GROMACS .gro file of C-alpha atoms in nm:
model
  218
    1MET     CA    1   1.380   4.567  -0.667
    2GLY     CA    2   1.106   4.459  -0.909
    3VAL     CA    3   1.067   4.150  -1.122
    4LYS     CA    4   1.366   4.033  -1.323
    5ILE     CA    5   1.360   4.111  -1.698
    6GLN     CA    6   1.596   3.942  -1.942
    7ILE     CA    7   1.734   4.186  -2.203
    8SER     CA    8   1.915   4.078  -2.519
    9GLY     CA    9   2.097   4.331  -2.737
   10LEU     CA   10   2.432   4.455  -2.859
   11THR     CA   11   2.715   4.500  -2.610
   12GLY     CA   12   2.747   4.866  -2.512
   13LYS     CA   13   2.415   4.963  -2.672
   14MET     CA   14   2.161   4.854  -2.413
   15ASP     CA   15   2.185   5.142  -2.166
   16SER     CA   16   1.860   5.311  -2.272
   17TYR     CA   17   1.671   4.981  -2.249
   18ILE     CA   18   1.817   4.907  -1.907
   19GLU     CA   19   1.717   5.255  -1.788
   20ALA     CA   20   1.364   5.213  -1.925
   21VAL     CA   21   1.321   4.885  -1.735
   22LEU     CA   22   1.462   5.037  -1.416
   23GLN     CA   23   1.232   5.338  -1.438
   24ALA     CA   24   0.935   5.104  -1.482
   25GLY     CA   25   1.034   4.918  -1.165
   26GLY     CA   26   1.196   4.611  -1.316
   27GLU     CA   27   1.529   4.442  -1.248
   28PRO     CA   28   1.720   4.423  -1.579
   29ALA     CA   29   1.944   4.127  -1.662
   30ALA     CA   30   2.112   4.243  -1.983
   31ALA     CA   31   2.359   4.054  -2.202
   32TYR     CA   32   2.462   3.996  -2.561
   33SER     CA   33   2.298   3.681  -2.701
   34PRO     CA   34   2.229   3.518  -2.362
   35PRO     CA   35   2.075   3.176  -2.308
   36PRO     CA   36   1.723   3.182  -2.164
   37ASP     CA   37   1.713   3.265  -1.794
   38PRO     CA   38   1.433   3.073  -1.617
   39ASP     CA   39   1.452   3.319  -1.326
   40CYS     CA   40   1.334   3.605  -1.550
   41ALA     CA   41   0.966   3.691  -1.572
   42ALA     CA   42   0.981   3.842  -1.922
   43LEU     CA   43   1.203   3.911  -2.224
   44LEU     CA   44   1.298   4.242  -2.385
   45LEU     CA   45   1.463   4.226  -2.729
   46CYS     CA   46   1.654   4.540  -2.826
   47GLY     CA   47   1.709   4.707  -3.160
   48GLY     CA   48   2.015   4.623  -3.367
   49GLY     CA   49   2.129   4.484  -3.701
   50ASP     CA   50   1.953   4.285  -3.970
   51LEU     CA   51   1.852   3.921  -3.942
   52ASP     CA   52   2.001   3.674  -4.187
   53PRO     CA   53   1.741   3.658  -4.470
   54ARG     CA   54   1.801   3.284  -4.501
   55LEU     CA   55   1.616   3.251  -4.169
   56PHE     CA   56   1.295   3.354  -4.347
   57GLY     CA   57   1.364   3.175  -4.674
   58GLN     CA   58   1.506   3.458  -4.885
   59GLU     CA   59   1.829   3.550  -5.060
   60ASN     CA   60   1.997   3.876  -4.960
   61ARG     CA   61   1.806   4.167  -5.116
   62GLY     CA   62   1.959   4.457  -4.928
   63SER     CA   63   2.017   4.318  -4.579
   64HIS     CA   64   2.329   4.419  -4.393
   65PRO     CA   65   2.574   4.141  -4.292
   66PRO     CA   66   2.411   3.932  -4.017
   67ASP     CA   67   2.536   3.829  -3.675
   68PRO     CA   68   2.467   3.452  -3.672
   69VAL     CA   69   2.535   3.422  -3.299
   70GLN     CA   70   2.280   3.691  -3.212
   71ASP     CA   71   2.026   3.562  -3.463
   72GLU     CA   72   2.037   3.208  -3.327
   73ALA     CA   73   2.032   3.317  -2.962
   74GLU     CA   74   1.740   3.558  -2.996
   75LEU     CA   75   1.523   3.324  -3.200
   76ALA     CA   76   1.581   3.064  -2.928
   77LEU     CA   77   1.492   3.319  -2.660
   78VAL     CA   78   1.160   3.404  -2.827
   79ARG     CA   79   1.066   3.039  -2.862
   80TYR     CA   80   1.160   2.965  -2.500
   81TYR     CA   81   0.952   3.253  -2.361
   82LEU     CA   82   0.660   3.168  -2.589
   83GLN     CA   83   0.663   2.808  -2.467
   84ALA     CA   84   0.688   2.929  -2.107
   85GLY     CA   85   0.393   3.165  -2.158
   86LYS     CA   86   0.598   3.462  -2.038
   87PRO     CA   87   0.569   3.817  -2.177
   88VAL     CA   88   0.793   3.934  -2.463
   89LEU     CA   89   0.850   4.287  -2.591
   90GLY     CA   90   1.051   4.344  -2.910
   91VAL     CA   91   1.183   4.684  -3.018
   92CYS     CA   92   1.276   4.750  -3.384
   93ARG     CA   93   1.496   4.447  -3.467
   94GLY     CA   94   1.333   4.278  -3.169
   95MET     CA   95   0.990   4.302  -3.332
   96GLN     CA   96   1.135   4.154  -3.651
   97VAL     CA   97   1.290   3.866  -3.452
   98ILE     CA   98   0.947   3.787  -3.302
   99ASN     CA   99   0.792   3.784  -3.648
  100VAL     CA  100   1.057   3.557  -3.799
  101ALA     CA  101   1.050   3.323  -3.496
  102LEU     CA  102   0.682   3.267  -3.568
  103GLY     CA  103   0.734   3.201  -3.939
  104GLY     CA  104   0.693   3.552  -4.078
  105THR     CA  105   0.905   3.737  -4.333
  106LEU     CA  106   1.064   4.081  -4.364
  107ILE     CA  107   1.092   4.355  -4.623
  108GLN     CA  108   1.470   4.361  -4.650
  109ASN     CA  109   1.500   4.716  -4.779
  110LEU     CA  110   1.222   4.973  -4.785
  111PRO     CA  111   1.188   5.138  -5.127
  112PRO     CA  112   1.360   5.471  -5.204
  113GLY     CA  113   1.147   5.762  -5.091
  114THR     CA  114   1.011   5.558  -4.802
  115ARG     CA  115   1.344   5.438  -4.666
  116GLU     CA  116   1.475   5.792  -4.613
  117LYS     CA  117   1.173   5.880  -4.401
  118HIS     CA  118   1.256   5.607  -4.150
  119ILE     CA  119   1.636   5.612  -4.124
  120GLY     CA  120   1.790   5.861  -3.884
  121GLN     CA  121   2.019   6.135  -4.010
  122GLY     CA  122   2.306   6.303  -3.831
  123GLY     CA  123   2.269   6.080  -3.528
  124LYS     CA  124   1.904   6.173  -3.479
  125ASP     CA  125   1.594   5.958  -3.523
  126GLN     CA  126   1.339   6.035  -3.790
  127ILE     CA  127   1.007   6.156  -3.646
  128HIS     CA  128   0.678   6.062  -3.809
  129PRO     CA  129   0.316   5.973  -3.728
  130ILE     CA  130   0.168   5.624  -3.714
  131SER     CA  131  -0.193   5.504  -3.709
  132LEU     CA  132  -0.305   5.281  -3.421
  133ALA     CA  133  -0.571   5.011  -3.401
  134PRO     CA  134  -0.801   5.131  -3.119
  135GLU     CA  135  -0.829   4.780  -2.975
  136GLY     CA  136  -0.452   4.722  -2.978
  137PHE     CA  137  -0.215   4.769  -2.684
  138LEU     CA  138  -0.087   5.100  -2.825
  139GLY     CA  139  -0.435   5.223  -2.911
  140LYS     CA  140  -0.547   5.169  -2.552
  141LEU     CA  141  -0.257   5.391  -2.437
  142TYR     CA  142  -0.247   5.664  -2.700
  143GLY     CA  143  -0.570   5.661  -2.903
  144THR     CA  144  -0.578   5.628  -3.282
  145SER     CA  145  -0.251   5.804  -3.371
  146LEU     CA  146   0.094   5.861  -3.226
  147THR     CA  147   0.411   6.046  -3.324
  148VAL     CA  148   0.712   5.815  -3.301
  149ASN     CA  149   1.082   5.796  -3.378
  150SER     CA  150   1.242   5.567  -3.637
  151TRP     CA  151   1.579   5.429  -3.738
  152HIS     CA  152   1.529   5.129  -3.965
  153HIS     CA  153   1.546   5.030  -4.331
  154GLN     CA  154   1.359   4.700  -4.295
  155ALA     CA  155   1.003   4.618  -4.192
  156VAL     CA  156   0.769   4.328  -4.122
  157ASP     CA  157   0.617   4.178  -4.437
  158ARG     CA  158   0.414   3.857  -4.395
  159LEU     CA  159   0.304   3.821  -4.035
  160GLY     CA  160   0.409   3.519  -3.832
  161GLU     CA  161   0.159   3.268  -3.698
  162GLY     CA  162  -0.072   3.409  -3.434
  163LEU     CA  163   0.037   3.771  -3.483
  164ARG     CA  164  -0.181   4.065  -3.579
  165PRO     CA  165  -0.086   4.423  -3.669
  166SER     CA  166  -0.174   4.701  -3.425
  167ALA     CA  167  -0.008   5.007  -3.586
  168TRP     CA  168   0.090   5.121  -3.934
  169ALA     CA  169   0.328   5.373  -4.089
  170PRO     CA  170   0.188   5.627  -4.337
  171GLU     CA  171   0.329   5.410  -4.617
  172GLY     CA  172   0.125   5.112  -4.495
  173PHE     CA  173   0.379   4.876  -4.342
  174VAL     CA  174   0.340   4.741  -3.986
  175GLU     CA  175   0.474   4.961  -3.702
  176ALA     CA  176   0.351   4.743  -3.413
  177LEU     CA  177   0.220   4.391  -3.369
  178GLU     CA  178   0.091   4.166  -3.095
  179HIS     CA  179   0.006   3.801  -3.049
  180GLN     CA  180  -0.360   3.708  -3.058
  181SER     CA  181  -0.349   3.490  -2.746
  182ARG     CA  182  -0.010   3.536  -2.575
  183PRO     CA  183   0.153   3.837  -2.402
  184VAL     CA  184   0.385   3.914  -2.694
  185TYR     CA  185   0.424   4.267  -2.836
  186GLY     CA  186   0.651   4.437  -3.086
  187VAL     CA  187   0.711   4.797  -3.195
  188GLN     CA  188   0.917   4.913  -3.491
  189PHE     CA  189   1.005   5.246  -3.328
  190HIS     CA  190   1.218   5.315  -3.017
  191PRO     CA  191   1.011   5.391  -2.703
  192GLU     CA  192   1.322   5.362  -2.485
  193ARG     CA  193   1.439   5.696  -2.631
  194MET     CA  194   1.103   5.845  -2.738
  195LYS     CA  195   1.101   6.167  -2.538
  196GLY     CA  196   1.038   6.539  -2.565
  197PRO     CA  197   0.790   6.746  -2.764
  198GLU     CA  198   0.866   6.587  -3.104
  199ALA     CA  199   0.763   6.229  -3.019
  200GLY     CA  200   0.504   6.086  -2.783
  201PRO     CA  201   0.610   5.960  -2.439
  202GLY     CA  202   0.757   5.612  -2.473
  203HIS     CA  203   0.785   5.541  -2.101
  204LEU     CA  204   0.413   5.455  -2.089
  205ILE     CA  205   0.479   5.141  -2.294
  206PHE     CA  206   0.735   5.011  -2.045
  207THR     CA  207   0.526   5.112  -1.744
  208VAL     CA  208   0.214   4.932  -1.866
  209TRP     CA  209   0.419   4.632  -1.980
  210MET     CA  210   0.584   4.603  -1.640
  211ASN     CA  211   0.248   4.632  -1.462
  212ARG     CA  212   0.117   4.339  -1.670
  213ILE     CA  213   0.427   4.135  -1.589
  214ARG     CA  214   0.381   4.198  -1.216
  215ARG     CA  215   0.018   4.088  -1.231
  216SER     CA  216   0.105   3.772  -1.425
  217SER     CA  217   0.383   3.691  -1.174
  218GLU     CA  218   0.164   3.721  -0.866
   0.00000   0.00000   0.00000
């Protein structure tokens, strides 16, 4: 099988991420709040609940109750993989974890009118367009715009050290980010389940990411 990818997420809710890694040719090692695995070539952080706002210096302003075990473990994972110079991909919550690990902050609750456009209803994701920076990793795959899926009420606010935005929602908040000098990427949407005619193909993100990991591991 392919290179080993560490996956951190909620127990019972990582199947679509595991499948995405398998389809891209990777060997998933998935667990809830695992310690860093030095045998893994890269880290994938899944979607999930809200981070404790105290971790980015704020009182609770609409965040859901945190999971301190997951928060601590995933922040440690990001810092370990950054120090090791290994690739990291964060999805939804995972992107927010990357931002907070690097000193950034979050919008704890998108304002009414915006929030409803990004939270799924009836078990289905919201579908909406985003704008892409042509020079960013998504822009090189999809061009200057992309239709994506959403299920979130929070968003990145102040960017963490070394990060730059590479996609934006129609309302202006960041939908994707990347590190300026390290192989670290985050998306606010869910490429692991971005399929069909309504949303653009998400598998390309995992395929290209895995190809980069293979090259860096050779």
